[in-house]
Tab-separated table of C-alpha atoms in Angstrom:
chain	number	residue	atom	x	y	z
A	1	MET	CA	-55.399	-0.914	18.424
A	2	LYS	CA	-53.220	-3.997	18.684
A	3	LEU	CA	-53.352	-4.477	14.903
A	4	THR	CA	-52.250	-0.876	14.353
A	5	MET	CA	-49.337	-1.293	16.752
A	6	LEU	CA	-48.287	-4.544	15.104
A	7	ARG	CA	-48.489	-2.943	11.668
A	8	ASN	CA	-46.382	0.031	12.776
A	9	LEU	CA	-43.834	-2.311	14.383
A	10	ALA	CA	-43.597	-4.328	11.173
A	11	ILE	CA	-43.072	-1.159	9.125
A	12	GLY	CA	-40.347	-0.024	11.526
A	13	LEU	CA	-38.538	-3.353	11.374
A	14	SER	CA	-38.757	-3.371	7.582
A	15	ALA	CA	-37.302	0.141	7.396
A	16	ALA	CA	-34.464	-0.792	9.759
A	17	LEU	CA	-33.609	-3.871	7.716
A	18	THR	CA	-33.685	-1.837	4.518
A	19	LEU	CA	-31.350	0.783	5.970
A	20	GLY	CA	-28.989	-1.904	7.258
A	21	THR	CA	-28.859	-3.581	3.859
A	22	ALA	CA	-28.300	-0.262	2.109
A	23	GLY	CA	-25.400	0.538	4.453
A	24	THR	CA	-23.723	-2.778	3.685
A	25	ALA	CA	-24.291	-2.496	-0.051
A	26	SER	CA	-22.832	0.992	-0.172
A	27	ALA	CA	-19.541	-0.001	1.488
A	28	GLU	CA	-16.787	1.128	-0.888
A	29	THR	CA	-14.663	-1.567	-2.487
A	30	LEU	CA	-11.422	-0.776	-4.296
A	31	ARG	CA	-9.797	-3.316	-6.628
A	32	VAL	CA	-6.013	-3.481	-6.309
A	33	GLY	CA	-3.775	-4.766	-9.086
A	34	MET	CA	-0.456	-6.462	-8.279
A	35	GLU	CA	1.751	-9.193	-9.736
A	36	CYS	CA	1.243	-11.626	-6.835
A	37	THR	CA	4.620	-13.199	-7.723
A	38	TYR	CA	7.023	-10.421	-6.659
A	39	ALA	CA	8.309	-11.643	-3.291
A	40	PRO	CA	8.921	-10.184	-0.770
A	41	PHE	CA	6.712	-7.278	-1.849
A	42	ASN	CA	3.609	-9.039	-3.174
A	43	TYR	CA	3.287	-12.806	-3.508
A	44	LYS	CA	1.183	-15.821	-2.579
A	45	THR	CA	2.130	-18.025	0.353
A	46	ALA	CA	2.020	-21.817	0.244
A	47	ASP	CA	-1.569	-21.516	1.520
A	48	GLY	CA	-2.508	-19.254	-1.376
A	49	GLU	CA	-2.741	-16.121	0.775
A	50	LEU	CA	-1.374	-12.821	-0.486
A	51	ALA	CA	1.515	-11.442	1.584
A	52	GLY	CA	4.369	-8.961	1.421
A	53	TYR	CA	5.188	-5.297	1.919
A	54	ASP	CA	2.831	-4.034	-0.816
A	55	VAL	CA	-0.012	-6.131	0.587
A	56	ASP	CA	0.581	-4.707	4.075
A	57	VAL	CA	0.581	-1.177	2.664
A	58	ALA	CA	-2.656	-1.830	0.775
A	59	ASN	CA	-4.393	-3.233	3.857
A	60	GLY	CA	-3.038	-0.451	6.072
A	61	VAL	CA	-4.328	2.253	3.741
A	62	ALA	CA	-7.695	0.517	3.402
A	63	ALA	CA	-8.139	0.375	7.179
A	64	ILE	CA	-7.487	4.116	7.474
A	65	ILE	CA	-9.762	5.286	4.646
A	66	GLY	CA	-12.456	2.734	5.462
A	67	VAL	CA	-12.723	0.632	2.310
A	68	GLU	CA	-12.801	-3.036	1.391
A	69	LEU	CA	-10.149	-4.393	-0.973
A	70	GLU	CA	-10.359	-6.873	-3.820
A	71	PHE	CA	-6.938	-8.010	-5.065
A	72	VAL	CA	-6.444	-8.724	-8.764
A	73	CYS	CA	-3.330	-10.560	-9.960
A	74	GLN	CA	-1.923	-9.078	-13.161
A	75	GLU	CA	1.251	-9.657	-15.192
A	76	TRP	CA	3.619	-6.709	-14.907
A	77	ASP	CA	3.800	-5.578	-18.536
A	78	GLY	CA	0.003	-5.297	-18.682
A	79	MET	CA	-0.393	-3.497	-15.360
A	80	ILE	CA	-0.991	0.051	-16.631
A	81	PRO	CA	-3.194	-1.009	-19.595
A	82	ALA	CA	-5.328	-3.066	-17.188
A	83	LEU	CA	-5.740	-0.081	-14.852
A	84	LEU	CA	-6.777	2.131	-17.763
A	85	ALA	CA	-9.216	-0.563	-18.939
A	86	ASN	CA	-10.872	-0.450	-15.485
A	87	LYS	CA	-9.820	-3.981	-14.553
A	88	PHE	CA	-8.894	-2.549	-11.160
A	89	ASP	CA	-8.805	0.832	-9.412
A	90	LEU	CA	-5.298	0.990	-7.938
A	91	ILE	CA	-1.843	-0.389	-8.618
A	92	ILE	CA	-0.022	-1.300	-5.393
A	93	ALA	CA	2.781	-3.347	-6.878
A	94	SER	CA	6.125	-1.671	-6.153
A	95	MET	CA	5.663	0.572	-9.201
A	96	SER	CA	8.175	3.436	-9.382
A	97	ILE	CA	6.849	6.964	-9.854
A	98	THR	CA	8.401	8.129	-13.138
A	99	GLU	CA	7.642	10.968	-15.539
A	100	LYS	CA	7.081	8.474	-18.355
A	101	ARG	CA	4.419	6.605	-16.394
A	102	LYS	CA	2.835	9.866	-15.208
A	103	GLU	CA	1.999	10.623	-18.827
A	104	LYS	CA	-0.599	7.835	-18.598
A	105	ILE	CA	-1.541	7.471	-14.921
A	106	ASP	CA	-1.345	9.356	-11.627
A	107	PHE	CA	0.419	8.378	-8.405
A	108	SER	CA	0.149	8.892	-4.687
A	109	GLY	CA	3.200	10.059	-2.779
A	110	PRO	CA	5.990	7.481	-2.336
A	111	TYR	CA	5.943	4.685	0.223
A	112	ARG	CA	9.188	2.855	-0.681
A	113	PHE	CA	12.609	3.558	-2.191
A	114	SER	CA	13.146	2.590	-5.829
A	115	THR	CA	16.630	1.580	-7.034
A	116	GLY	CA	18.350	-0.960	-9.258
A	117	GLN	CA	21.581	-2.936	-9.118
A	118	MET	CA	23.302	-5.557	-11.259
A	119	LEU	CA	24.076	-9.119	-10.239
A	120	GLY	CA	26.522	-11.521	-11.799
A	121	PRO	CA	28.681	-14.540	-10.960
A	122	LYS	CA	31.551	-14.115	-8.506
A	123	SER	CA	33.746	-16.095	-10.882
A	124	LYS	CA	33.629	-13.340	-13.532
A	125	GLU	CA	35.531	-10.124	-12.965
A	126	MET	CA	33.481	-7.234	-14.365
A	127	ASP	CA	34.578	-3.601	-14.449
A	128	LEU	CA	31.259	-2.065	-15.478
A	129	PHE	CA	31.295	1.397	-13.852
A	130	ASP	CA	33.850	4.166	-13.482
A	131	ASP	CA	34.791	5.811	-10.180
A	132	ALA	CA	31.958	8.315	-10.537
A	133	GLY	CA	29.395	5.506	-10.801
A	134	ASN	CA	28.783	5.898	-14.522
A	135	PRO	CA	28.504	2.764	-16.691
A	136	ILE	CA	31.327	2.028	-19.144
A	137	PRO	CA	29.522	1.007	-22.368
A	138	ASP	CA	32.484	-0.824	-23.938
A	139	ASN	CA	32.791	-3.087	-20.897
A	140	PHE	CA	29.293	-4.438	-21.514
A	141	ASN	CA	30.351	-5.797	-24.920
A	142	GLY	CA	29.980	-9.566	-25.065
A	143	LEU	CA	27.714	-9.687	-22.010
A	144	ARG	CA	24.082	-10.797	-22.136
A	145	VAL	CA	21.936	-8.845	-19.678
A	146	GLY	CA	18.616	-10.177	-18.363
A	147	LEU	CA	15.887	-7.673	-17.537
A	148	GLU	CA	12.222	-7.927	-16.655
A	149	ARG	CA	10.065	-6.490	-19.429
A	150	ALA	CA	8.423	-3.044	-19.038
A	151	THR	CA	10.454	-2.113	-15.938
A	152	THR	CA	12.534	0.919	-14.980
A	153	TYR	CA	15.601	-1.298	-15.439
A	154	ALA	CA	14.662	-1.954	-19.052
A	155	SER	CA	14.067	1.760	-19.650
A	156	TRP	CA	17.443	2.636	-18.120
A	157	PHE	CA	19.271	0.182	-20.355
A	158	GLU	CA	17.365	1.316	-23.441
A	159	ASP	CA	18.488	4.919	-22.939
A	160	VAL	CA	21.844	4.629	-21.166
A	161	LEU	CA	23.254	1.453	-22.752
A	162	PRO	CA	21.344	1.065	-26.030
A	163	GLY	CA	24.061	-1.157	-27.515
A	164	ALA	CA	23.889	-3.768	-24.752
A	165	ASP	CA	22.749	-7.311	-25.566
A	166	VAL	CA	19.514	-7.388	-23.559
A	167	VAL	CA	17.220	-10.376	-22.986
A	168	LEU	CA	13.715	-9.496	-21.766
A	169	TYR	CA	11.675	-11.687	-19.414
A	170	ASP	CA	8.004	-11.690	-18.404
A	171	GLY	CA	8.758	-12.263	-14.716
A	172	SER	CA	11.494	-12.429	-12.117
A	173	GLU	CA	11.578	-16.212	-11.687
A	174	PRO	CA	12.956	-17.027	-15.179
A	175	LEU	CA	15.336	-14.080	-14.809
A	176	TYR	CA	17.108	-15.660	-11.817
A	177	LEU	CA	16.922	-19.144	-13.338
A	178	ASP	CA	18.707	-18.082	-16.525
A	179	LEU	CA	21.373	-16.262	-14.500
A	180	GLN	CA	22.035	-19.457	-12.562
A	181	ASN	CA	22.147	-21.531	-15.756
A	182	GLY	CA	24.509	-19.118	-17.516
A	183	ARG	CA	22.065	-18.090	-20.226
A	184	VAL	CA	22.676	-14.473	-19.215
A	185	ASP	CA	25.810	-12.977	-17.666
A	186	LEU	CA	24.115	-10.233	-15.681
A	187	ILE	CA	20.714	-9.189	-14.467
A	188	MET	CA	19.518	-5.845	-13.140
A	189	THR	CA	16.803	-5.822	-10.507
A	190	ASN	CA	15.777	-4.468	-7.112
A	191	PRO	CA	18.721	-4.955	-4.706
A	192	MET	CA	16.507	-5.412	-1.645
A	193	LYS	CA	14.585	-8.203	-3.317
A	194	ALA	CA	17.756	-9.704	-4.804
A	195	HIS	CA	19.398	-9.950	-1.382
A	196	LEU	CA	16.428	-11.673	0.256
A	197	LYS	CA	15.233	-13.818	-2.623
A	198	PHE	CA	18.538	-14.879	-4.149
A	199	LEU	CA	21.889	-13.796	-2.725
A	200	SER	CA	21.089	-14.906	0.831
A	201	LYS	CA	19.967	-18.348	-0.406
A	202	GLU	CA	21.979	-21.408	-1.395
A	203	ASP	CA	21.241	-20.877	-5.101
A	204	GLY	CA	22.751	-17.389	-4.928
A	205	ALA	CA	25.970	-18.326	-3.135
A	206	GLY	CA	28.044	-17.985	-6.306
A	207	PHE	CA	26.718	-14.554	-7.242
A	208	GLU	CA	27.229	-10.962	-6.110
A	209	PHE	CA	26.314	-7.368	-6.867
A	210	LYS	CA	28.283	-5.921	-9.763
A	211	GLY	CA	28.616	-2.173	-9.485
A	212	PRO	CA	26.855	0.483	-7.406
A	213	VAL	CA	23.173	1.079	-6.736
A	214	VAL	CA	21.573	2.967	-9.630
A	215	ASP	CA	18.942	5.476	-8.531
A	216	GLU	CA	18.724	8.107	-11.283
A	217	GLU	CA	15.437	9.926	-10.675
A	218	LYS	CA	14.718	10.200	-14.398
A	219	TYR	CA	14.311	6.423	-14.552
A	220	PHE	CA	13.644	5.277	-10.988
A	221	GLY	CA	11.610	8.283	-9.919
A	222	ILE	CA	11.332	9.567	-6.372
A	223	GLY	CA	10.216	6.179	-5.092
A	224	VAL	CA	7.407	3.643	-5.334
A	225	GLY	CA	3.813	4.898	-5.153
A	226	ILE	CA	0.186	3.833	-5.553
A	227	GLY	CA	-0.944	4.133	-9.162
A	228	MET	CA	-4.423	5.308	-10.163
A	229	ARG	CA	-6.236	6.738	-13.164
A	230	GLN	CA	-5.717	10.436	-13.847
A	231	GLY	CA	-8.308	12.888	-12.570
A	232	GLU	CA	-9.155	10.994	-9.359
A	233	ASP	CA	-7.969	13.816	-7.107
A	234	GLU	CA	-10.314	13.071	-4.195
A	235	LEU	CA	-9.107	9.468	-4.001
A	236	LYS	CA	-5.493	10.602	-4.343
A	237	GLY	CA	-5.925	12.965	-1.386
A	238	ARG	CA	-7.331	10.183	0.792
A	239	LEU	CA	-4.488	7.839	-0.160
A	240	ASN	CA	-1.820	10.459	0.538
A	241	SER	CA	-3.287	11.232	3.952
A	242	ALA	CA	-3.367	7.530	4.791
A	243	LEU	CA	0.255	6.978	3.712
A	244	LYS	CA	1.391	9.909	5.853
A	245	GLU	CA	-0.468	8.429	8.810
A	246	LEU	CA	1.248	5.070	8.270
A	247	ILE	CA	4.642	6.805	8.182
A	248	ASN	CA	4.083	8.997	11.223
A	249	SER	CA	2.584	6.207	13.323
A	250	GLY	CA	5.537	3.902	12.641
A	251	GLU	CA	3.361	1.280	10.964
A	252	LEU	CA	5.088	1.613	7.597
A	253	GLU	CA	8.464	0.990	9.229
A	254	GLY	CA	6.932	-2.033	10.915
A	255	TYR	CA	5.952	-3.498	7.549
A	256	ALA	CA	9.561	-3.181	6.364
A	257	MET	CA	11.054	-4.607	9.553
A	258	LYS	CA	9.047	-7.812	9.052
A	259	ILE	CA	11.309	-8.450	6.043
A	260	PHE	CA	14.416	-6.239	6.248
A	261	PRO	CA	16.581	-4.948	9.105
A	262	PHE	CA	15.876	-1.384	7.960
A	263	LYS	CA	12.982	0.824	6.866
A	264	LEU	CA	12.256	1.456	3.191
A	265	HIS	CA	11.050	5.060	3.279
A	266	LYS	CA	12.088	8.598	4.183
A	267	ASP	CA	10.476	10.131	7.263
A	268	GLU	CA	10.105	13.407	5.361
A	269	TRP	CA	7.482	11.723	3.152
A	270	GLY	CA	5.151	11.924	6.142
A	271	GLN	CA	5.222	15.729	6.275
């Protein structure tokens, strides 16, 4: 009798351990691609930890939908090809939702504004836009413009100012460095990042915004979203629900206020 009871107890313990292991093994893990060098949105701290607005959004969404995350650092111009090659499952890297990109991948709803603005030295007077905010092509003659490769800024210049002398860069760091050293006369980038990373610092004291914010939806889309492979509608629905929860709870605004004195989204995105 005792042997039977011991055997049954052993079988029960074995089954419990097996179920526990199966539960752990089946926990969903999503791989997230980002540059890891795009401060203040996604970057590595001095301790090697990932931080920034995009990282907070990724972790906030993961907590709501109940998944583990694995971050994968990827150069910007290879971001979409890497997603399509299954190197990761999501892009959470301040990627603007544009029609051109939607030909290849799908997006969640937006979680941040997407705009561009030009920076140049205070010592150079530049009349680049008319009163209606449209660029004046002739006034770009003789100016070298630095742009990060495969960005909405590069696409805008290619279509709107095809005759401009453009220099393409593989990241934002050399972009700012060449502006400081006079190798380019202008750069176009995200104005929020430019203010925090450059203009508010000692290195940026001699520079300023040149012209208005550019936010044409054709190029900059309706905002920044989470990128994913096409056809993953169930995952997209979960992500959208999570983003709306972050907006309506005030958490998304909290992520922005850690960096900026203002939020980076529209409340209507939570509806």
